[in-house]
mmCIF file of C-alpha atoms and ligand atoms in Angstrom:
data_model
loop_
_atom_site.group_PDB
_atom_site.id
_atom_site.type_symbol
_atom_site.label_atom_id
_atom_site.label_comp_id
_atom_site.label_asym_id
_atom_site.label_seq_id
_atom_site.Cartn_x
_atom_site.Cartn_y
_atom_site.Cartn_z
ATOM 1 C CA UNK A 245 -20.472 1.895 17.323
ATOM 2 C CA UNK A 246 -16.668 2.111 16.955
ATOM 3 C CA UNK A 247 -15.620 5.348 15.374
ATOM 4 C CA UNK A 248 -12.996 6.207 13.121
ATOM 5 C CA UNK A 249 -10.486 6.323 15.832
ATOM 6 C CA UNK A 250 -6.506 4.911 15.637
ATOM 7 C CA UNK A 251 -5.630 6.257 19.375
ATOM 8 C CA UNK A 252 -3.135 3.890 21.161
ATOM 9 C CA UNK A 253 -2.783 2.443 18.022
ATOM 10 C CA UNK A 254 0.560 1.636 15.961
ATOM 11 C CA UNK A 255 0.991 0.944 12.602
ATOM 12 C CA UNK A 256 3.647 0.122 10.178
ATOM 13 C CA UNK A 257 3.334 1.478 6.893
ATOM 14 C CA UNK A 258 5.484 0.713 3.286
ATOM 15 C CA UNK A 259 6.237 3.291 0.615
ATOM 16 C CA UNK A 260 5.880 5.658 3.180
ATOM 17 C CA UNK A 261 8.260 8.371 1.837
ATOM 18 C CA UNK A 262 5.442 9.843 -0.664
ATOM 19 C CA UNK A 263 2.201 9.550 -2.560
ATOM 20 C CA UNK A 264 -0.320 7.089 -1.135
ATOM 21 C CA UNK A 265 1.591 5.759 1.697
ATOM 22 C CA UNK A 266 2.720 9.078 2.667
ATOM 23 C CA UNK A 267 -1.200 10.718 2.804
ATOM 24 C CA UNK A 268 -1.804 7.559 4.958
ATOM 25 C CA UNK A 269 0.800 7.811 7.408
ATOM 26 C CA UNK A 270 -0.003 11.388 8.380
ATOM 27 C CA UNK A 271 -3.958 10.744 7.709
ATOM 28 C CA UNK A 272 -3.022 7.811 10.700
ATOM 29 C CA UNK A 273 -0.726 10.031 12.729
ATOM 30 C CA UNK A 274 -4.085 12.207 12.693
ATOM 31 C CA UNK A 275 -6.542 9.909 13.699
ATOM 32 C CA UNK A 276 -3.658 9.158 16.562
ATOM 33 C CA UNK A 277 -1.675 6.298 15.876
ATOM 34 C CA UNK A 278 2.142 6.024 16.257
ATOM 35 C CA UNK A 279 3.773 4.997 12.808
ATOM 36 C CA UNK A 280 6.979 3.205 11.407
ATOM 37 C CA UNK A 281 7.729 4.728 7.986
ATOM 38 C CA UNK A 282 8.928 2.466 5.746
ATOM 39 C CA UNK A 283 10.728 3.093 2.008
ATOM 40 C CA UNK A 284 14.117 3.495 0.248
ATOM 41 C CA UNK A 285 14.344 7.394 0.651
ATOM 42 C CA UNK A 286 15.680 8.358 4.466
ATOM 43 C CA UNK A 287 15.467 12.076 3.699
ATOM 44 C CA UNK A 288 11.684 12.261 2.186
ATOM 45 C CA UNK A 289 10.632 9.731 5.305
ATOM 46 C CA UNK A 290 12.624 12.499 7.683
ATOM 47 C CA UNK A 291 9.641 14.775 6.109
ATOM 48 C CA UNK A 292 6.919 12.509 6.418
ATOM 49 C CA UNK A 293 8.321 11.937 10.173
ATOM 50 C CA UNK A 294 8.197 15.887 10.784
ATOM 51 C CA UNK A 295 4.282 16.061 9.587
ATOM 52 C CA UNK A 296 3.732 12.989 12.002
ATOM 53 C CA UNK A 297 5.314 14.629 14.649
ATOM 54 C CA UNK A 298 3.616 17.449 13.771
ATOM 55 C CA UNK A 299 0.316 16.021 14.563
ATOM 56 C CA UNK A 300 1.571 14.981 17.946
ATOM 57 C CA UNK A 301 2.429 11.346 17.113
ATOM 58 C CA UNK A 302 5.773 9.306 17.096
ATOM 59 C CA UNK A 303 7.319 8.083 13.974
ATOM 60 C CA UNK A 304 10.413 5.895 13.385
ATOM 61 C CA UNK A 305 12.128 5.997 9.953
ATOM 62 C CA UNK A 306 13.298 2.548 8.830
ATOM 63 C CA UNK A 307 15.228 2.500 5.475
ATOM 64 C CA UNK A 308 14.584 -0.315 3.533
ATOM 65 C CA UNK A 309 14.016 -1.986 -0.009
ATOM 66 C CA UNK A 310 10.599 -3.985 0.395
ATOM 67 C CA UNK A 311 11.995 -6.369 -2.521
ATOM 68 C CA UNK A 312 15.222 -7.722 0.177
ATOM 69 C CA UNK A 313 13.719 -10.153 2.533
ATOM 70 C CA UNK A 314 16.567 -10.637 5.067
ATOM 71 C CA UNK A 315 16.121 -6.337 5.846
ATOM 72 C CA UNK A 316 12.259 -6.758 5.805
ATOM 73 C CA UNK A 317 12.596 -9.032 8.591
ATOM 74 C CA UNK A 318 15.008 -6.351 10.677
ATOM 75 C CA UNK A 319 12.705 -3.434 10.276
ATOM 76 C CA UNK A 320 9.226 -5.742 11.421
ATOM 77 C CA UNK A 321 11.414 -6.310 14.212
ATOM 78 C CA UNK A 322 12.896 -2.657 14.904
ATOM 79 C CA UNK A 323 9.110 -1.696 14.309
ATOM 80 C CA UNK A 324 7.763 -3.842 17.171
ATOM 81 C CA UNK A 325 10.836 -2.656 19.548
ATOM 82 C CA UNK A 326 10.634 0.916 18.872
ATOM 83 C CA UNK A 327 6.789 0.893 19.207
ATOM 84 C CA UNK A 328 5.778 -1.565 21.858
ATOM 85 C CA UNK A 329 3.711 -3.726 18.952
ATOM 86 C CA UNK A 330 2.065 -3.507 15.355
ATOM 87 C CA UNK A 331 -1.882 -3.060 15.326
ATOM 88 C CA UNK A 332 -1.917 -2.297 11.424
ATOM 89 C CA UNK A 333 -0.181 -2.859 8.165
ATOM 90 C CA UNK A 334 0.167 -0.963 5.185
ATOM 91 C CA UNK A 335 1.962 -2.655 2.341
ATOM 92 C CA UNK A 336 1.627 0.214 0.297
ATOM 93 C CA UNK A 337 4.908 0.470 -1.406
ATOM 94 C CA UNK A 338 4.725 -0.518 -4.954
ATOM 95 C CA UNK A 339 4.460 0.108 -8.907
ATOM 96 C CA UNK A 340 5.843 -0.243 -12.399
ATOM 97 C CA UNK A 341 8.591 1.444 -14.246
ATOM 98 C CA UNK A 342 7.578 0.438 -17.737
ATOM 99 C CA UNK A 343 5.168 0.339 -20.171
ATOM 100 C CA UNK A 344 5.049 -2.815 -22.691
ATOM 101 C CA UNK A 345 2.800 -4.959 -25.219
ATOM 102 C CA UNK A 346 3.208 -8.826 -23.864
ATOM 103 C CA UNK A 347 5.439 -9.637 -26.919
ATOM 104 C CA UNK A 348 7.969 -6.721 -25.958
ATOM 105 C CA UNK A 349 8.339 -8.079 -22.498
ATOM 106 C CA UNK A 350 11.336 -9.018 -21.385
ATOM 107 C CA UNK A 351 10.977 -11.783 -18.789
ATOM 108 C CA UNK A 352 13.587 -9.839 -16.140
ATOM 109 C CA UNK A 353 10.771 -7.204 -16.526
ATOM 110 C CA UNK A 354 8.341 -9.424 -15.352
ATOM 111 C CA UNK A 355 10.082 -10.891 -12.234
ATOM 112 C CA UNK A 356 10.802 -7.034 -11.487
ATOM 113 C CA UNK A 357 7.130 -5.895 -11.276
ATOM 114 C CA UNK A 358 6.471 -9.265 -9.102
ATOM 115 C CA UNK A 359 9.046 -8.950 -6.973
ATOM 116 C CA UNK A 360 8.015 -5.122 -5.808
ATOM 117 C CA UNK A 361 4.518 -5.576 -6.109
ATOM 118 C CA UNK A 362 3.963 -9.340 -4.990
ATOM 119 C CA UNK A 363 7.127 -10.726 -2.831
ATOM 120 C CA UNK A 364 7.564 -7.589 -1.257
ATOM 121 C CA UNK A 365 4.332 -7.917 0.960
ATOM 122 C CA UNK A 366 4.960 -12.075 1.416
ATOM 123 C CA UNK A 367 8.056 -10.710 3.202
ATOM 124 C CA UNK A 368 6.095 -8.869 5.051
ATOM 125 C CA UNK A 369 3.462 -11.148 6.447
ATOM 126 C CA UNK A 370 6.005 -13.294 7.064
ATOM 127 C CA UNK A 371 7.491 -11.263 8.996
ATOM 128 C CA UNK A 372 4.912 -9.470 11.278
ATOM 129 C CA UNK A 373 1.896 -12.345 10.507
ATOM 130 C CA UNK A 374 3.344 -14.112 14.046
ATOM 131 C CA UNK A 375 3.050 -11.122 15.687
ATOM 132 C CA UNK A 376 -0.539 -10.113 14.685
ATOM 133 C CA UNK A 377 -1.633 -13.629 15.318
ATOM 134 C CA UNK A 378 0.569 -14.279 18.530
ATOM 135 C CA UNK A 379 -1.629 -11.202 19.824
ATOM 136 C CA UNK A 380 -4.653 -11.521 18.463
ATOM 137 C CA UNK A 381 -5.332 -8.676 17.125
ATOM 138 C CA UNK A 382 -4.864 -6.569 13.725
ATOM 139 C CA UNK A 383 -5.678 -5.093 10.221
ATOM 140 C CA UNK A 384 -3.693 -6.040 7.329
ATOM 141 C CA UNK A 385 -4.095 -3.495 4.287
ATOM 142 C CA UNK A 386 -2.089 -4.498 0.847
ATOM 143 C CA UNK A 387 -2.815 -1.494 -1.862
ATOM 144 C CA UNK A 388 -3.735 -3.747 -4.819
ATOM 145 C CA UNK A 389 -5.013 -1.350 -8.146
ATOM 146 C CA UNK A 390 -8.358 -1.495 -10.142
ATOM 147 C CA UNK A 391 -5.222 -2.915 -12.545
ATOM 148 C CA UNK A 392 -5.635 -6.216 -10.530
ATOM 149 C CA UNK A 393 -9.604 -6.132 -11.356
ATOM 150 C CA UNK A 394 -9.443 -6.436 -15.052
ATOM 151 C CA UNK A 395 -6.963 -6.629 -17.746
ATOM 152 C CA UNK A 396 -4.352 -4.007 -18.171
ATOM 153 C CA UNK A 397 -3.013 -3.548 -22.046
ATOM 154 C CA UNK A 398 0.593 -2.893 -21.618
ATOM 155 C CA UNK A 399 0.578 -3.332 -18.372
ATOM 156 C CA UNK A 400 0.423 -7.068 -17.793
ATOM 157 C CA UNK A 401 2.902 -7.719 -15.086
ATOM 158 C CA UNK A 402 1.435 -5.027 -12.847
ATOM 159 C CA UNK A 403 -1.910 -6.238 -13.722
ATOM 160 C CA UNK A 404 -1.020 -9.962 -13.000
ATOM 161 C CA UNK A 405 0.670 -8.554 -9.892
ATOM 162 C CA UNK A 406 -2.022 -6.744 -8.359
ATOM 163 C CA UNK A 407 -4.223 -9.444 -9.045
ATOM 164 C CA UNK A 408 -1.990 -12.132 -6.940
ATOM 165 C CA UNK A 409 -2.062 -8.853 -4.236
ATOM 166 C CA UNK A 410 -6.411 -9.720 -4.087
ATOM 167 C CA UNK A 411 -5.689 -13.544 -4.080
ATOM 168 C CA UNK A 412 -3.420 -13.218 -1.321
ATOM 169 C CA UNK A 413 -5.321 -10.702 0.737
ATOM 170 C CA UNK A 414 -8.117 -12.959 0.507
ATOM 171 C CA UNK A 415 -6.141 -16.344 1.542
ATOM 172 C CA UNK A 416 -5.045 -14.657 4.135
ATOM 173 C CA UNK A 417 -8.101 -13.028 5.394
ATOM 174 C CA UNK A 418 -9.222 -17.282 5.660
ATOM 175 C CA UNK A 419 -6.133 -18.045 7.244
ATOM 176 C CA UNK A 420 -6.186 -15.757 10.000
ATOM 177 C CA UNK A 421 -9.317 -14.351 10.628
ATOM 178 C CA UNK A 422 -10.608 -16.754 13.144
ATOM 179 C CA UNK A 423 -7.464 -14.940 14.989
ATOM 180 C CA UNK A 424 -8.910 -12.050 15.160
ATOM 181 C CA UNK A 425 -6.468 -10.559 12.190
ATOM 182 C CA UNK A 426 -8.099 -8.808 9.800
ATOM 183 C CA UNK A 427 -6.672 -8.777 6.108
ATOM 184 C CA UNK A 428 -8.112 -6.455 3.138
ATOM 185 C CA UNK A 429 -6.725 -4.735 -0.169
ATOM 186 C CA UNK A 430 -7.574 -1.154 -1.221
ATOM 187 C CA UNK A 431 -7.504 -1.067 -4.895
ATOM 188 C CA UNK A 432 -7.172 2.507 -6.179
ATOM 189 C CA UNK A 433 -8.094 4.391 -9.626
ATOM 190 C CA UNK A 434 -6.144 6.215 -11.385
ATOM 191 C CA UNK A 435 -4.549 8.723 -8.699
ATOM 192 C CA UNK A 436 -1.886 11.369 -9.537
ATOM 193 C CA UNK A 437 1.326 10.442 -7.800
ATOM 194 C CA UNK A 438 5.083 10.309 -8.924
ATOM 195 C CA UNK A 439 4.002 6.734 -9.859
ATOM 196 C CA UNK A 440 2.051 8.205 -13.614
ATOM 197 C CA UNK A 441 3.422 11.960 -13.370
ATOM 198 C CA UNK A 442 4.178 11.117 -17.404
ATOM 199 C CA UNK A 443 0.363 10.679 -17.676
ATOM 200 C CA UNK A 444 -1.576 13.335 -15.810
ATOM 201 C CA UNK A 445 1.145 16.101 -16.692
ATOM 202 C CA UNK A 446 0.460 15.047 -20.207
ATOM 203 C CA UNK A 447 -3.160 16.860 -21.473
ATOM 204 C CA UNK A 448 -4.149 13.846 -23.940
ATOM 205 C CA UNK A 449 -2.934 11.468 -21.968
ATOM 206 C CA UNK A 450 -4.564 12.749 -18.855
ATOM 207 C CA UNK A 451 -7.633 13.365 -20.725
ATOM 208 C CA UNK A 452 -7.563 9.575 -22.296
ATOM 209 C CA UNK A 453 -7.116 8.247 -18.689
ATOM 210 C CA UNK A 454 -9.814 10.312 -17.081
ATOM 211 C CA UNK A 455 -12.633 9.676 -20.176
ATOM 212 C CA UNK A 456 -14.193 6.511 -18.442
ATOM 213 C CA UNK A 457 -14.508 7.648 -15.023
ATOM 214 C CA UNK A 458 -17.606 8.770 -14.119
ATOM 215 C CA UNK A 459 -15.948 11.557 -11.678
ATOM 216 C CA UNK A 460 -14.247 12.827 -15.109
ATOM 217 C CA UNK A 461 -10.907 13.617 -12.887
ATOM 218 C CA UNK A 462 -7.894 11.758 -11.263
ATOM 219 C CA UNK A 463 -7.544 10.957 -7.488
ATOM 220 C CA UNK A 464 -5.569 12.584 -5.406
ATOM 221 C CA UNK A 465 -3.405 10.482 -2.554
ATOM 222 C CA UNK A 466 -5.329 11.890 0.257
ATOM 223 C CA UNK A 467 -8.377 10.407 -1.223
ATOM 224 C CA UNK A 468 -6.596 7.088 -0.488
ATOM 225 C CA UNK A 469 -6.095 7.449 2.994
ATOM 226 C CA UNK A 470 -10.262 7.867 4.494
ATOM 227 C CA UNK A 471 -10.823 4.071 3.434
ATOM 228 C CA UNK A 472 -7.285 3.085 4.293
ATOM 229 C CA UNK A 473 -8.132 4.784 7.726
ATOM 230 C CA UNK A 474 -11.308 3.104 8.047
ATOM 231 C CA UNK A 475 -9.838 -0.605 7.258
ATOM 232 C CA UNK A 476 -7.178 0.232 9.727
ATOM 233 C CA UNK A 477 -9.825 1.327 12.551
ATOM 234 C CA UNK A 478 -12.436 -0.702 14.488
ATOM 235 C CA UNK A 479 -14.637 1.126 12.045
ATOM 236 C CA UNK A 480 -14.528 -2.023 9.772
ATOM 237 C CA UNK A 481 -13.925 -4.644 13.083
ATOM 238 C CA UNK A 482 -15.759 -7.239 10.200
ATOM 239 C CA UNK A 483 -14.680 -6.674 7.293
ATOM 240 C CA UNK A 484 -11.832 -8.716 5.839
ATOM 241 C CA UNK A 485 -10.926 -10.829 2.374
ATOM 242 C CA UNK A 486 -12.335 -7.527 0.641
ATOM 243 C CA UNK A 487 -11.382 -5.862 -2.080
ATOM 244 C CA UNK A 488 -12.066 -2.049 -1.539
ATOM 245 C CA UNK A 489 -11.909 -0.319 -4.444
ATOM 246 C CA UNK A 490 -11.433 3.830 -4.527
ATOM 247 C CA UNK A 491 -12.004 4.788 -8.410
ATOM 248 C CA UNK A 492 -14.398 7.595 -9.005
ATOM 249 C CA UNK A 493 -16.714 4.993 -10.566
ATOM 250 C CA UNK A 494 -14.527 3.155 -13.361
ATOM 251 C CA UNK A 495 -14.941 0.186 -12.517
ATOM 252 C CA UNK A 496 -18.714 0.815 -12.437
ATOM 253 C CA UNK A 497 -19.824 -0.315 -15.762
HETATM 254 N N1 NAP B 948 -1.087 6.135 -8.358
HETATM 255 C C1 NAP B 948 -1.992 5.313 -8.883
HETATM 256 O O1 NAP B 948 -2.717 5.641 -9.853
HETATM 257 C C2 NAP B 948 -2.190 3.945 -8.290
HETATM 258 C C3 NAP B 948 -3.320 3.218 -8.707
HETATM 259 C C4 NAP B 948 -3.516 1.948 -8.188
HETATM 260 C C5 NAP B 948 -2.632 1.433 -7.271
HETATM 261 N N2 NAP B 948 -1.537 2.158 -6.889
HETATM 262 C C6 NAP B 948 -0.636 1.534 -5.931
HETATM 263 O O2 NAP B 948 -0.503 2.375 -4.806
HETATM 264 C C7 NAP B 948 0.783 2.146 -4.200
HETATM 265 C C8 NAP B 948 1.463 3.485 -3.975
HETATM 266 O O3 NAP B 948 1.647 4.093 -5.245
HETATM 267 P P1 NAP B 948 1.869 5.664 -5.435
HETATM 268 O O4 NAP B 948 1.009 6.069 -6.564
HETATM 269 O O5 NAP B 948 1.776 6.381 -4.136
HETATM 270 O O6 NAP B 948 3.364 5.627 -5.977
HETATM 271 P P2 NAP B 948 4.642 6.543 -5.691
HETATM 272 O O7 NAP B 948 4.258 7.965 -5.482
HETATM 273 O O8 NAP B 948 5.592 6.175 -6.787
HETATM 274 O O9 NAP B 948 5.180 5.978 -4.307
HETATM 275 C C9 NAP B 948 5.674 4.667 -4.213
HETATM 276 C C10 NAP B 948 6.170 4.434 -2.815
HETATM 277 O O10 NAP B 948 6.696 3.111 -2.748
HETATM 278 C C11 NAP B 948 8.038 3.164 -2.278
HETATM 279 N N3 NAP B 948 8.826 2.110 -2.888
HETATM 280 C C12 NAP B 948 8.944 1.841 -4.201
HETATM 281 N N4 NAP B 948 9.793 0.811 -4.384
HETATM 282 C C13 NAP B 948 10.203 0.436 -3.150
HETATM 283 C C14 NAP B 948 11.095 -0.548 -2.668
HETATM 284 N N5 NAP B 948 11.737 -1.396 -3.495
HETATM 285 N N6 NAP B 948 11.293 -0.650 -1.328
HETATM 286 C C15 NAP B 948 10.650 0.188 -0.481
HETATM 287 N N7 NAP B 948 9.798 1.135 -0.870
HETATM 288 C C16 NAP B 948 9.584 1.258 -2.195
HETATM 289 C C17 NAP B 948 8.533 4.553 -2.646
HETATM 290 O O11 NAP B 948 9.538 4.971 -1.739
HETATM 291 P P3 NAP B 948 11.124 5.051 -2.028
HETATM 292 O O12 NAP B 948 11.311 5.436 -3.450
HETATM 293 O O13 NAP B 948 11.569 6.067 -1.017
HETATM 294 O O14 NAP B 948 11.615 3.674 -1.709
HETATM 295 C C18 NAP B 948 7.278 5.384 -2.433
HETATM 296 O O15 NAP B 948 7.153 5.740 -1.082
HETATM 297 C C19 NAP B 948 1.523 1.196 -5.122
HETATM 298 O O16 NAP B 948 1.412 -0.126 -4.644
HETATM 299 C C20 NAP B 948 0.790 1.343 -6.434
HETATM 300 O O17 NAP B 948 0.909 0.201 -7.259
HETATM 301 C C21 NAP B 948 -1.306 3.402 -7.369
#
């Protein structure tokens, strides 16, 4: 049986500067892959490239916005020349800024959230899909939310976002998988990153957010990056079009 194993393998990771996408580049530089680090911030991905290196693995830092197409397209291909050839994907980066009822919304809110959260890993495909399929090989992971699972109060747009994140991954998955490319979404719980400091440095709020999950506690990013390391590996050589989802249980009832 194939173990949990990334050696010789190379992977190209968004929102790789912290949180999730940071606990999974270093959880992959671990397990032995070679990574390209991929966010806004060049100085926090110069840390996250010291911990890879620190675990023996290459890493190439490659600013760029996720939401601009046109540089999307230059880092896939920087990626590929600096490390021979993608095996795995992480479109990680992603999020919300706000907090609104549906009436409040402002529609330039709306086309925000979409364009981090949804665009952002069309680009993406676009731009590497060729290359997985050209070679025949590969694992796809887009970091949906238990948000795309069920309604979100106040939270529509990511909701609605994270939701079109499943869709795709699974239209995908039926597109390529006869290819041999693999395509799957990890939807997390509530986990305590930059993304909801407000919320778990907050007592009642954290409290109110933790009351209906059965593990009675928040995630932590490294708890991300075991099933994000087991999509990426051969570990999971037939599984695709799932949704994983990592929630202490609140999504149980
Ligand atoms: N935390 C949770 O409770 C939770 C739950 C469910 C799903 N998720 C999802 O998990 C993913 C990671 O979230 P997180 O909690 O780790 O958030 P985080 O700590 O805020 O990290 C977000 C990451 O995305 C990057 N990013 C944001 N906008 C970007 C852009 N326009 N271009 C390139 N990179 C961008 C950030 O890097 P730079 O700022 O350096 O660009 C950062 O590395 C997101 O898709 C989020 O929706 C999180």
């Amino acid at each position: 049986m194939a173990g949990i194993d990334l050696a010789a393998k190379t992977a190209f990771i968004t929102g790789a500067s912290r949180g999730i996408g940071r606990a999974i580049a270093i959880a992959y530089a671990e397990a032995g892959a070679d990574v390209a680090l991929v966010a806004r911030d060049e100085s926090a991905l110069a840390e996250v490239r010291k911990e890879v290196e620190a675990a023996g693995r290459k890493a190439v830092v490659l600013t760029c916005d996720v939401t601009d197409r046109d540089r999307v397209h230059e880092v896939v291909s920087s990626a590929i020349g600096e490390l021979g050839h993608i095996d795995i994907v992480v479109n990680n980066a992603g999020g919300t800024s706000f907090m609104a009822p549906f009436t409040d919304l402002r529609f330039s809110g709306w086309e925000k959230v979409m364009r981090l959260n949804v665009d952002s890993i069309v680009h993406v495909c676009q731009a590497i899909g060729p290359h997985l399929l050209e070679r025949g090989t590969g694992s796809v992971i887009n970091v949906a939310s238990v948000a795309g699972l069920g309604g979100t109060p106040s939270l529509s747009p990511y909701g609605a976002s994270k939701a079109a994140v499943i869709s795709l991954t699974r239209s995908l998955a039926m597109e390529w998988g006869h290819k041999g490319v693999r395509v799957n979404a990890l939807c997390p719980g509530w986990t305590a990153t930059d993304l909801n400091r407000n919320l778990w440095e907050n007592e009642d709020a954290s409290k109110a957010m933790t009351a209906n999950v059965p593990m009675q506690r928040w995630g932590r990013a490294d708890e991300m990056a075991g099933p994000a390391l087991w999509l990426g590996s051969d570990a999971s050589s037939f599984v695709t079009g799932q949704a994983i989802v990592v929630d202490g249980g609140l999504t149980a009832a």
